[in-house]
PDB file of C-alpha atoms in Angstrom:
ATOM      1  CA  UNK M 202      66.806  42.337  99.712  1.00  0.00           C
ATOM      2  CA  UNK M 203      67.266  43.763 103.226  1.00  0.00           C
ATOM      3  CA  UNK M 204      68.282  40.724 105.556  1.00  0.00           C
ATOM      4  CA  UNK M 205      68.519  41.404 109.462  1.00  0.00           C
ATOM      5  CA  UNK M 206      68.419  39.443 112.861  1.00  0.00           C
ATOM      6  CA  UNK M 207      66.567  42.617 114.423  1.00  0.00           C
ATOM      7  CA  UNK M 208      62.980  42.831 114.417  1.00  0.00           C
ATOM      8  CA  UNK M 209      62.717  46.210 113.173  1.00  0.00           C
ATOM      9  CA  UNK M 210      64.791  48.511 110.468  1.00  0.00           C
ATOM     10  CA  UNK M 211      65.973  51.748 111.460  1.00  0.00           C
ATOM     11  CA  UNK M 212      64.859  54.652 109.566  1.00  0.00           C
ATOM     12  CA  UNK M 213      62.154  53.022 107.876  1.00  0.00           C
ATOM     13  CA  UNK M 214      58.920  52.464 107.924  1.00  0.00           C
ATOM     14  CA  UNK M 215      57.467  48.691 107.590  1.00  0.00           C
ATOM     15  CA  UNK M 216      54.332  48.830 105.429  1.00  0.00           C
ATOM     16  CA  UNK M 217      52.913  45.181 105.980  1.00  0.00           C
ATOM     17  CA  UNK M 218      54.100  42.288 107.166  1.00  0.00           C
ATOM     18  CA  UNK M 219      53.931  39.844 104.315  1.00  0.00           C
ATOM     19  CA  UNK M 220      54.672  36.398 106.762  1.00  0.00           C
ATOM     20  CA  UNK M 221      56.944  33.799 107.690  1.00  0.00           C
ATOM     21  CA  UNK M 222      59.555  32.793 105.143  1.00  0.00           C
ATOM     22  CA  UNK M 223      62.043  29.675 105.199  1.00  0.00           C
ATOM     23  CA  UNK M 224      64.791  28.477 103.416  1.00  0.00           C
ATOM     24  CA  UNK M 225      66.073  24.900 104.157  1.00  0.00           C
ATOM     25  CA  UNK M 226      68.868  22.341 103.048  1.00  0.00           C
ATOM     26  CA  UNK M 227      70.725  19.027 104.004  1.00  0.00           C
ATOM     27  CA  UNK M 228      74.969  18.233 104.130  1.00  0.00           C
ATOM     28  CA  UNK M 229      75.760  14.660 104.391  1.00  0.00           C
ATOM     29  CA  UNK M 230      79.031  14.723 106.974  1.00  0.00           C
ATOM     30  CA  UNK M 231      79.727  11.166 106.560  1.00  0.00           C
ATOM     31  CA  UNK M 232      82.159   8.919 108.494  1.00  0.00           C
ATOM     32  CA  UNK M 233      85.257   9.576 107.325  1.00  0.00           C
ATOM     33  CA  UNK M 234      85.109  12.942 106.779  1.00  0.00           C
ATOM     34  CA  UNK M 235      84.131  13.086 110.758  1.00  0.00           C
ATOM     35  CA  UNK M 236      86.876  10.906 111.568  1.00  0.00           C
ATOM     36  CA  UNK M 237      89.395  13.157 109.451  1.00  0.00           C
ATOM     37  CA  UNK M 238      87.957  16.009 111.018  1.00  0.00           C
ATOM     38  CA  UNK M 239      88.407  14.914 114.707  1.00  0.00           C
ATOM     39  CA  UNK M 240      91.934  14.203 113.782  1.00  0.00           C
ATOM     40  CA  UNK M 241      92.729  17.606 112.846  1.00  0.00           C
ATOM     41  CA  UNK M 242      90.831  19.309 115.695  1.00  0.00           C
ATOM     42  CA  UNK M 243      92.767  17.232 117.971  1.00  0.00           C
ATOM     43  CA  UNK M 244      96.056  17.913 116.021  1.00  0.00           C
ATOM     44  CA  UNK M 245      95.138  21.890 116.498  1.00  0.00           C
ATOM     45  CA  UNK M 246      94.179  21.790 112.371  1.00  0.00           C
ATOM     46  CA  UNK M 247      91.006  23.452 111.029  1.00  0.00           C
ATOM     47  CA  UNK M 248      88.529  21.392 109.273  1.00  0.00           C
ATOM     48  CA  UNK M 249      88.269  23.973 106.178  1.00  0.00           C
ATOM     49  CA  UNK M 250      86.193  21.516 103.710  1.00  0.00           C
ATOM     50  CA  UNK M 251      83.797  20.782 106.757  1.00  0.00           C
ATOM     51  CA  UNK M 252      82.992  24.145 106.984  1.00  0.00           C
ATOM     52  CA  UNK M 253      83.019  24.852 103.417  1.00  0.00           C
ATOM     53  CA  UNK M 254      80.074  22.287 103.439  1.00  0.00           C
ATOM     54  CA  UNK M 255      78.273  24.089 106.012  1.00  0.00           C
ATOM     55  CA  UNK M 256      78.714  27.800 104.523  1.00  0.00           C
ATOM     56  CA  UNK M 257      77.362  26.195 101.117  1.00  0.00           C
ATOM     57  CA  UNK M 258      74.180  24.906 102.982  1.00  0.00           C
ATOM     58  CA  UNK M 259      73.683  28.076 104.655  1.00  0.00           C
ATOM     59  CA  UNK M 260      74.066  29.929 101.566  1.00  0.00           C
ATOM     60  CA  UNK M 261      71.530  27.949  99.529  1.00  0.00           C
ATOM     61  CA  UNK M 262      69.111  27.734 102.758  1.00  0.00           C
ATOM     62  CA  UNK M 263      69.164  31.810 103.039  1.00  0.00           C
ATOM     63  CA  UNK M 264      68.927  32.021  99.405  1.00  0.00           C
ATOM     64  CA  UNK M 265      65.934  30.353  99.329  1.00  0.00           C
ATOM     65  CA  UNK M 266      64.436  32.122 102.151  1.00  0.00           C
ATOM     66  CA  UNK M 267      65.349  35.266  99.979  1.00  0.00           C
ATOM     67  CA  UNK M 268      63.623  33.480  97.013  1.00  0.00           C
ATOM     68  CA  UNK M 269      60.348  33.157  98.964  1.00  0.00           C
ATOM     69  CA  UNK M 270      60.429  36.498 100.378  1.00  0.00           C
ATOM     70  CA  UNK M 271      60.762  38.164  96.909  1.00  0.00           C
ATOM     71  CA  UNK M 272      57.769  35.444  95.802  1.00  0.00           C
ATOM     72  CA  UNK M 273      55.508  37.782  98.370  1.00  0.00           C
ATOM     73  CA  UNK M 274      56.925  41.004  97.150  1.00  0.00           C
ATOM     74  CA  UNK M 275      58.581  41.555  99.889  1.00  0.00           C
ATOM     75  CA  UNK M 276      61.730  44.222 100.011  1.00  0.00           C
ATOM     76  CA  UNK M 277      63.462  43.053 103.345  1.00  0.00           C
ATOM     77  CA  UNK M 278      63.592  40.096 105.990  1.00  0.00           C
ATOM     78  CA  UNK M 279      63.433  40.859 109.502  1.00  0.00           C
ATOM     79  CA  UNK M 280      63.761  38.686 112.624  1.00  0.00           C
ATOM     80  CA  UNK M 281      66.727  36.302 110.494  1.00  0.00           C
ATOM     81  CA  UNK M 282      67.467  33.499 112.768  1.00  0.00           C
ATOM     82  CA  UNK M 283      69.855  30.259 111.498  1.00  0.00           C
ATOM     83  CA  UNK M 284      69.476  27.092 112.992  1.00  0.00           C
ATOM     84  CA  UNK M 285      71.589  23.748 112.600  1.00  0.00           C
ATOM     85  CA  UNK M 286      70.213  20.183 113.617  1.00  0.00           C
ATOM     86  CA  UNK M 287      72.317  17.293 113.389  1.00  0.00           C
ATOM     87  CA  UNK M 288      69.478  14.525 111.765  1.00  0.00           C
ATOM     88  CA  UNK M 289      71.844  11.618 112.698  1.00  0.00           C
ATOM     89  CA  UNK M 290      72.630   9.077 109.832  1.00  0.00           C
ATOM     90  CA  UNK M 291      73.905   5.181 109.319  1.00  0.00           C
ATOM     91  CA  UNK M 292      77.180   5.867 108.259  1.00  0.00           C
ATOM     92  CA  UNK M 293      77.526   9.693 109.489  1.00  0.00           C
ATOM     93  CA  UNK M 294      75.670  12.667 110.017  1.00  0.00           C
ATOM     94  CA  UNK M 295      72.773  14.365 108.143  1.00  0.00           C
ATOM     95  CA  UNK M 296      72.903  18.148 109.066  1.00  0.00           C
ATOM     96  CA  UNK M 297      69.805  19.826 108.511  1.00  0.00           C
ATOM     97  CA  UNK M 298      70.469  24.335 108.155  1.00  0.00           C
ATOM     98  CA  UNK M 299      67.489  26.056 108.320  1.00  0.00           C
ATOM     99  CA  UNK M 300      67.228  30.072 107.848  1.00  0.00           C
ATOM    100  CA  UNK M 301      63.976  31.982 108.882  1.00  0.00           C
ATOM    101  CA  UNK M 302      62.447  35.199 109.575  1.00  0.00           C
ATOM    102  CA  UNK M 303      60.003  37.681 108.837  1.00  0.00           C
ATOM    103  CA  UNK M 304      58.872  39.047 105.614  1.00  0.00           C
ATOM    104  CA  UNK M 305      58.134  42.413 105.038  1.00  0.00           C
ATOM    105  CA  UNK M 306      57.490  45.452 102.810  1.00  0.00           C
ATOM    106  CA  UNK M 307      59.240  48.898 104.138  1.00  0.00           C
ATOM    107  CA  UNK M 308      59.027  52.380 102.464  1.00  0.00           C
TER     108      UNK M 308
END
């Protein structure tokens, strides 16, 4: 599977346009790993399981785009776009990733 944040493919030819495809998924961020993270951000750290956490979710959200895409026979995904909305939370934050684009069928 051909993914791309252009809305075309050099050197080849889209056949159809098979339709919107999405991939979604959720990270709980809560309270004190926020706190430990503002800590070391402060401190000049990097918060490296934070951003594990988000990497996973935006693996799983693409794959499931991809997952979708191949559903409709598709051979590529144009247009890719990655979004991240923080869904708020009682004790933390929810952190919705979303990945989207086009699917399509190329020569």
């Amino acid at each position: 599977m051909i993914l791309t944040s252009s809305n075309t493919l050099e050197n080849k030819k889209i056949i159809e346009y098979k339709g919107l495809v999405t991939g979604e998924s959720l990270i709980g961020a809560n309270i004190y790993k926020d706190l430990f993270s503002g800590v070391r951000d402060v401190v000049g750290g990097r918060t490296s399981r934070y951003e594990e956490e988000i990497q996973k979710a935006r693996d799983i959200s693409v794959q499931s785009m991809i997952e979708k895409a191949e559903q409709l026979d598709a051979n590529a995904i144009i247009g890719l776009k990655i979004s991240y909305d923080n869904l708020g939370g009682t004790m933390g934050n929810t952190i919705l990733v979303t990945a989207y684009g086009t699917a399509i069928k190329f020569e």
